[in-house]
Tab-separated table of N, CA, C and O in Angstrom:
chain	number	residue	atom	x	y	z
A	1	MET	N	16.526	19.700	-9.119
A	1	MET	CA	17.409	18.861	-8.353
A	1	MET	C	16.649	18.113	-7.267
A	1	MET	O	17.034	17.033	-6.887
A	2	GLU	N	15.581	18.688	-6.771
A	2	GLU	CA	14.833	18.041	-5.713
A	2	GLU	C	13.764	17.101	-6.241
A	2	GLU	O	13.038	16.484	-5.466
A	3	SER	N	13.642	16.973	-7.554
A	3	SER	CA	12.634	16.071	-8.099
A	3	SER	C	13.073	14.606	-7.990
A	3	SER	O	12.231	13.716	-7.957
A	4	GLY	N	14.359	14.350	-7.902
A	4	GLY	CA	14.855	12.975	-7.787
A	4	GLY	C	14.355	12.263	-6.543
A	4	GLY	O	13.794	11.167	-6.640
A	5	PRO	N	14.513	12.858	-5.360
A	5	PRO	CA	13.990	12.216	-4.160
A	5	PRO	C	12.465	12.082	-4.164
A	5	PRO	O	11.930	11.100	-3.651
A	6	ALA	N	11.769	13.054	-4.746
A	6	ALA	CA	10.305	12.973	-4.810
A	6	ALA	C	9.875	11.812	-5.702
A	6	ALA	O	8.922	11.078	-5.379
A	7	ILE	N	10.559	11.626	-6.808
A	7	ILE	CA	10.234	10.510	-7.705
A	7	ILE	C	10.541	9.185	-7.018
A	7	ILE	O	9.758	8.235	-7.107
A	8	PHE	N	11.675	9.107	-6.342
A	8	PHE	CA	12.032	7.873	-5.632
A	8	PHE	C	10.998	7.541	-4.559
A	8	PHE	O	10.558	6.398	-4.440
A	9	ALA	N	10.606	8.546	-3.769
A	9	ALA	CA	9.616	8.314	-2.718
A	9	ALA	C	8.278	7.912	-3.317
A	9	ALA	O	7.597	7.026	-2.799
A	10	ALA	N	7.883	8.550	-4.416
A	10	ALA	CA	6.622	8.205	-5.064
A	10	ALA	C	6.638	6.760	-5.560
A	10	ALA	O	5.655	6.030	-5.390
A	11	LEU	N	7.745	6.350	-6.148
A	11	LEU	CA	7.848	4.970	-6.621
A	11	LEU	C	7.851	3.976	-5.461
A	11	LEU	O	7.212	2.923	-5.534
A	12	ALA	N	8.560	4.307	-4.399
A	12	ALA	CA	8.611	3.409	-3.242
A	12	ALA	C	7.233	3.257	-2.611
A	12	ALA	O	6.768	2.131	-2.366
A	13	PHE	N	6.548	4.377	-2.357
A	13	PHE	CA	5.207	4.308	-1.780
A	13	PHE	C	4.234	3.623	-2.723
A	13	PHE	O	3.409	2.811	-2.306
A	14	GLY	N	4.309	3.954	-4.002
A	14	GLY	CA	3.390	3.375	-4.973
A	14	GLY	C	3.556	1.874	-5.127
A	14	GLY	O	2.570	1.128	-5.142
A	15	LEU	N	4.788	1.426	-5.238
A	15	LEU	CA	5.029	-0.013	-5.373
A	15	LEU	C	4.622	-0.781	-4.123
A	15	LEU	O	4.009	-1.850	-4.205
A	16	PHE	N	4.948	-0.227	-2.958
A	16	PHE	CA	4.582	-0.905	-1.724
A	16	PHE	C	3.065	-0.942	-1.565
A	16	PHE	O	2.496	-1.983	-1.205
A	17	GLY	N	2.393	0.168	-1.827
A	17	GLY	CA	0.941	0.214	-1.697
A	17	GLY	C	0.251	-0.730	-2.664
A	17	GLY	O	-0.683	-1.449	-2.291
A	18	ALA	N	0.703	-0.746	-3.904
A	18	ALA	CA	0.109	-1.638	-4.895
A	18	ALA	C	0.344	-3.101	-4.526
A	18	ALA	O	-0.570	-3.933	-4.621
A	19	ALA	N	1.561	-3.419	-4.101
A	19	ALA	CA	1.863	-4.802	-3.719
A	19	ALA	C	1.038	-5.226	-2.505
A	19	ALA	O	0.537	-6.354	-2.454
A	20	LEU	N	0.866	-4.332	-1.556
A	20	LEU	CA	0.075	-4.654	-0.371
A	20	LEU	C	-1.388	-4.892	-0.730
A	20	LEU	O	-2.022	-5.819	-0.222
A	21	LEU	N	-1.930	-4.073	-1.621
A	21	LEU	CA	-3.317	-4.264	-2.051
A	21	LEU	C	-3.494	-5.565	-2.829
A	21	LEU	O	-4.475	-6.288	-2.627
A	22	VAL	N	-2.549	-5.877	-3.716
A	22	VAL	CA	-2.636	-7.126	-4.479
A	22	VAL	C	-2.513	-8.319	-3.553
A	22	VAL	O	-3.284	-9.284	-3.654
A	23	TRP	N	-1.557	-8.269	-2.625
A	23	TRP	CA	-1.363	-9.383	-1.700
A	23	TRP	C	-2.605	-9.603	-0.837
A	23	TRP	O	-3.051	-10.735	-0.643
A	24	THR	N	-3.176	-8.514	-0.349
A	24	THR	CA	-4.382	-8.621	0.470
A	24	THR	C	-5.535	-9.186	-0.341
A	24	THR	O	-6.288	-10.045	0.136
A	25	GLY	N	-5.680	-8.737	-1.568
A	25	GLY	CA	-6.748	-9.246	-2.428
A	25	GLY	C	-6.605	-10.727	-2.723
A	25	GLY	O	-7.594	-11.472	-2.692
A	26	VAL	N	-5.401	-11.163	-2.985
A	26	VAL	CA	-5.165	-12.589	-3.262
A	26	VAL	C	-5.432	-13.431	-2.022
A	26	VAL	O	-6.063	-14.490	-2.094
A	27	ARG	N	-4.960	-12.962	-0.877
A	27	ARG	CA	-5.173	-13.723	0.369
A	27	ARG	C	-6.656	-13.832	0.705
A	27	ARG	O	-7.126	-14.885	1.115
A	28	THR	N	-7.399	-12.739	0.543
A	28	THR	CA	-8.827	-12.791	0.864
A	28	THR	C	-9.591	-13.591	-0.178
A	28	THR	O	-10.583	-14.240	0.157
A	29	ALA	N	-9.159	-13.567	-1.440
A	29	ALA	CA	-9.834	-14.355	-2.477
A	29	ALA	C	-9.685	-15.849	-2.220
A	29	ALA	O	-10.606	-16.632	-2.499
A	30	HIS	N	-8.525	-16.252	-1.691
A	30	HIS	CA	-8.296	-17.663	-1.373
A	30	HIS	C	-8.750	-18.032	0.035
A	30	HIS	O	-8.529	-19.155	0.484
A	31	ARG	N	-9.343	-17.071	0.720
A	31	ARG	CA	-9.814	-17.258	2.098
A	31	ARG	C	-8.690	-17.694	3.035
A	31	ARG	O	-8.885	-18.491	3.954
A	32	SER	N	-7.507	-17.177	2.779
A	32	SER	CA	-6.355	-17.414	3.647
A	32	SER	C	-6.261	-16.267	4.646
A	32	SER	O	-6.684	-15.150	4.358
A	33	PRO	N	-5.702	-16.521	5.814
A	33	PRO	CA	-5.585	-15.434	6.790
A	33	PRO	C	-4.602	-14.359	6.313
A	33	PRO	O	-3.549	-14.664	5.765
A	34	VAL	N	-4.973	-13.122	6.523
A	34	VAL	CA	-4.106	-12.006	6.168
A	34	VAL	C	-3.099	-11.758	7.285
A	34	VAL	O	-1.938	-11.460	7.028
A	35	ALA	N	-3.532	-11.893	8.526
A	35	ALA	CA	-2.651	-11.754	9.679
A	35	ALA	C	-3.012	-12.838	10.688
A	35	ALA	O	-4.184	-13.182	10.847
A	36	ALA	N	-2.017	-13.372	11.349
A	36	ALA	CA	-2.249	-14.457	12.298
A	36	ALA	C	-2.845	-13.920	13.595
A	36	ALA	O	-2.385	-12.909	14.137
A	37	GLY	N	-3.878	-14.583	14.064
A	37	GLY	CA	-4.463	-14.253	15.346
A	37	GLY	C	-5.375	-13.034	15.353
A	37	GLY	O	-5.696	-12.507	16.407
A	38	VAL	N	-5.775	-12.564	14.177
A	38	VAL	CA	-6.622	-11.382	14.083
A	38	VAL	C	-7.856	-11.753	13.269
A	38	VAL	O	-7.809	-12.649	12.424
A	39	SER	N	-8.953	-11.077	13.516
A	39	SER	CA	-10.170	-11.292	12.748
A	39	SER	C	-9.872	-11.086	11.261
A	39	SER	O	-9.245	-10.094	10.882
A	40	PRO	N	-10.292	-12.007	10.393
A	40	PRO	CA	-9.991	-11.874	8.960
A	40	PRO	C	-10.536	-10.584	8.341
A	40	PRO	O	-9.881	-9.964	7.505
A	41	VAL	N	-11.715	-10.179	8.757
A	41	VAL	CA	-12.304	-8.963	8.200
A	41	VAL	C	-11.511	-7.737	8.650
A	41	VAL	O	-11.207	-6.846	7.847
A	42	ARG	N	-11.160	-7.690	9.915
A	42	ARG	CA	-10.393	-6.553	10.439
A	42	ARG	C	-9.013	-6.495	9.804
A	42	ARG	O	-8.529	-5.417	9.440
A	43	ALA	N	-8.347	-7.635	9.662
A	43	ALA	CA	-7.010	-7.651	9.071
A	43	ALA	C	-7.049	-7.201	7.613
A	43	ALA	O	-6.202	-6.418	7.172
A	44	ALA	N	-8.040	-7.676	6.865
A	44	ALA	CA	-8.150	-7.273	5.461
A	44	ALA	C	-8.455	-5.781	5.351
A	44	ALA	O	-7.914	-5.091	4.484
A	45	ALA	N	-9.294	-5.277	6.224
A	45	ALA	CA	-9.636	-3.859	6.176
A	45	ALA	C	-8.435	-2.980	6.508
A	45	ALA	O	-8.182	-1.973	5.832
A	46	VAL	N	-7.685	-3.356	7.515
A	46	VAL	CA	-6.535	-2.544	7.924
A	46	VAL	C	-5.448	-2.575	6.855
A	46	VAL	O	-4.864	-1.540	6.515
A	47	THR	N	-5.170	-3.739	6.285
A	47	THR	CA	-4.130	-3.809	5.261
A	47	THR	C	-4.567	-3.108	3.979
A	47	THR	O	-3.746	-2.486	3.307
A	48	ALA	N	-5.845	-3.194	3.630
A	48	ALA	CA	-6.334	-2.467	2.454
A	48	ALA	C	-6.237	-0.957	2.682
A	48	ALA	O	-5.862	-0.203	1.772
A	49	LEU	N	-6.562	-0.519	3.871
A	49	LEU	CA	-6.445	0.901	4.192
A	49	LEU	C	-4.984	1.350	4.130
A	49	LEU	O	-4.666	2.418	3.585
A	50	ALA	N	-4.089	0.548	4.664
A	50	ALA	CA	-2.663	0.889	4.626
A	50	ALA	C	-2.149	0.947	3.184
A	50	ALA	O	-1.369	1.839	2.822
A	51	GLY	N	-2.589	0.016	2.356
A	51	GLY	CA	-2.194	0.037	0.949
A	51	GLY	C	-2.719	1.262	0.230
A	51	GLY	O	-2.008	1.888	-0.565
A	52	ALA	N	-3.963	1.637	0.508
A	52	ALA	CA	-4.542	2.823	-0.122
A	52	ALA	C	-3.831	4.092	0.349
A	52	ALA	O	-3.596	5.014	-0.450
A	53	VAL	N	-3.469	4.148	1.618
A	53	VAL	CA	-2.751	5.314	2.134
A	53	VAL	C	-1.378	5.420	1.474
A	53	VAL	O	-0.944	6.519	1.093
A	54	CYS	N	-0.704	4.301	1.298
A	54	CYS	CA	0.608	4.324	0.641
A	54	CYS	C	0.488	4.778	-0.810
A	54	CYS	O	1.321	5.556	-1.293
A	55	LEU	N	-0.538	4.308	-1.514
A	55	LEU	CA	-0.746	4.774	-2.882
A	55	LEU	C	-1.042	6.272	-2.904
A	55	LEU	O	-0.552	7.001	-3.771
A	56	GLY	N	-1.832	6.730	-1.962
A	56	GLY	CA	-2.122	8.157	-1.880
A	56	GLY	C	-0.876	8.982	-1.611
A	56	GLY	O	-0.691	10.062	-2.193
A	57	LEU	N	-0.019	8.488	-0.727
A	57	LEU	CA	1.242	9.188	-0.461
A	57	LEU	C	2.135	9.231	-1.700
A	57	LEU	O	2.800	10.226	-1.954
A	58	GLY	N	2.118	8.142	-2.454
A	58	GLY	CA	2.898	8.135	-3.703
A	58	GLY	C	2.379	9.156	-4.694
A	58	GLY	O	3.163	9.883	-5.333
A	59	LEU	N	1.073	9.243	-4.805
A	59	LEU	CA	0.500	10.257	-5.706
A	59	LEU	C	0.785	11.666	-5.204
A	59	LEU	O	1.060	12.573	-5.995
A	60	TRP	N	0.725	11.846	-3.909
A	60	TRP	CA	1.020	13.161	-3.334
A	60	TRP	C	2.468	13.563	-3.622
A	60	TRP	O	2.751	14.711	-3.938
A	61	CYS	N	3.367	12.593	-3.513
A	61	CYS	CA	4.777	12.886	-3.812
A	61	CYS	C	4.951	13.287	-5.280
A	61	CYS	O	5.764	14.152	-5.599
A	62	LEU	N	4.191	12.678	-6.167
A	62	LEU	CA	4.301	13.040	-7.576
A	62	LEU	C	3.774	14.441	-7.839
A	62	LEU	O	4.240	15.108	-8.776
A	63	THR	N	2.820	14.908	-7.049
A	63	THR	CA	2.329	16.262	-7.259
A	63	THR	C	3.324	17.312	-6.763
A	63	THR	O	3.189	18.478	-7.100
A	64	ARG	N	4.314	16.912	-5.989
A	64	ARG	CA	5.309	17.842	-5.447
A	64	ARG	C	6.512	18.014	-6.360
A	64	ARG	O	7.467	18.700	-6.003
A	65	ILE	N	6.483	17.419	-7.524
A	65	ILE	CA	7.616	17.528	-8.452
A	65	ILE	C	7.596	18.872	-9.136
A	65	ILE	O	6.644	19.399	-9.546
């Protein structure tokens, strides 16, 4: 019964993390700013880290099923 919320959380974290990584990759490939008013390298690094953490949380949620 408790696997439903774990699956939902895993999908939510996984989709958000993957989308954030893809968006960051596309923005940096086109040399567009990732965040306004911030160093491009720092913004790309922080968003990539956040995307990786979200993917990790999604995988962690799947191991709790």
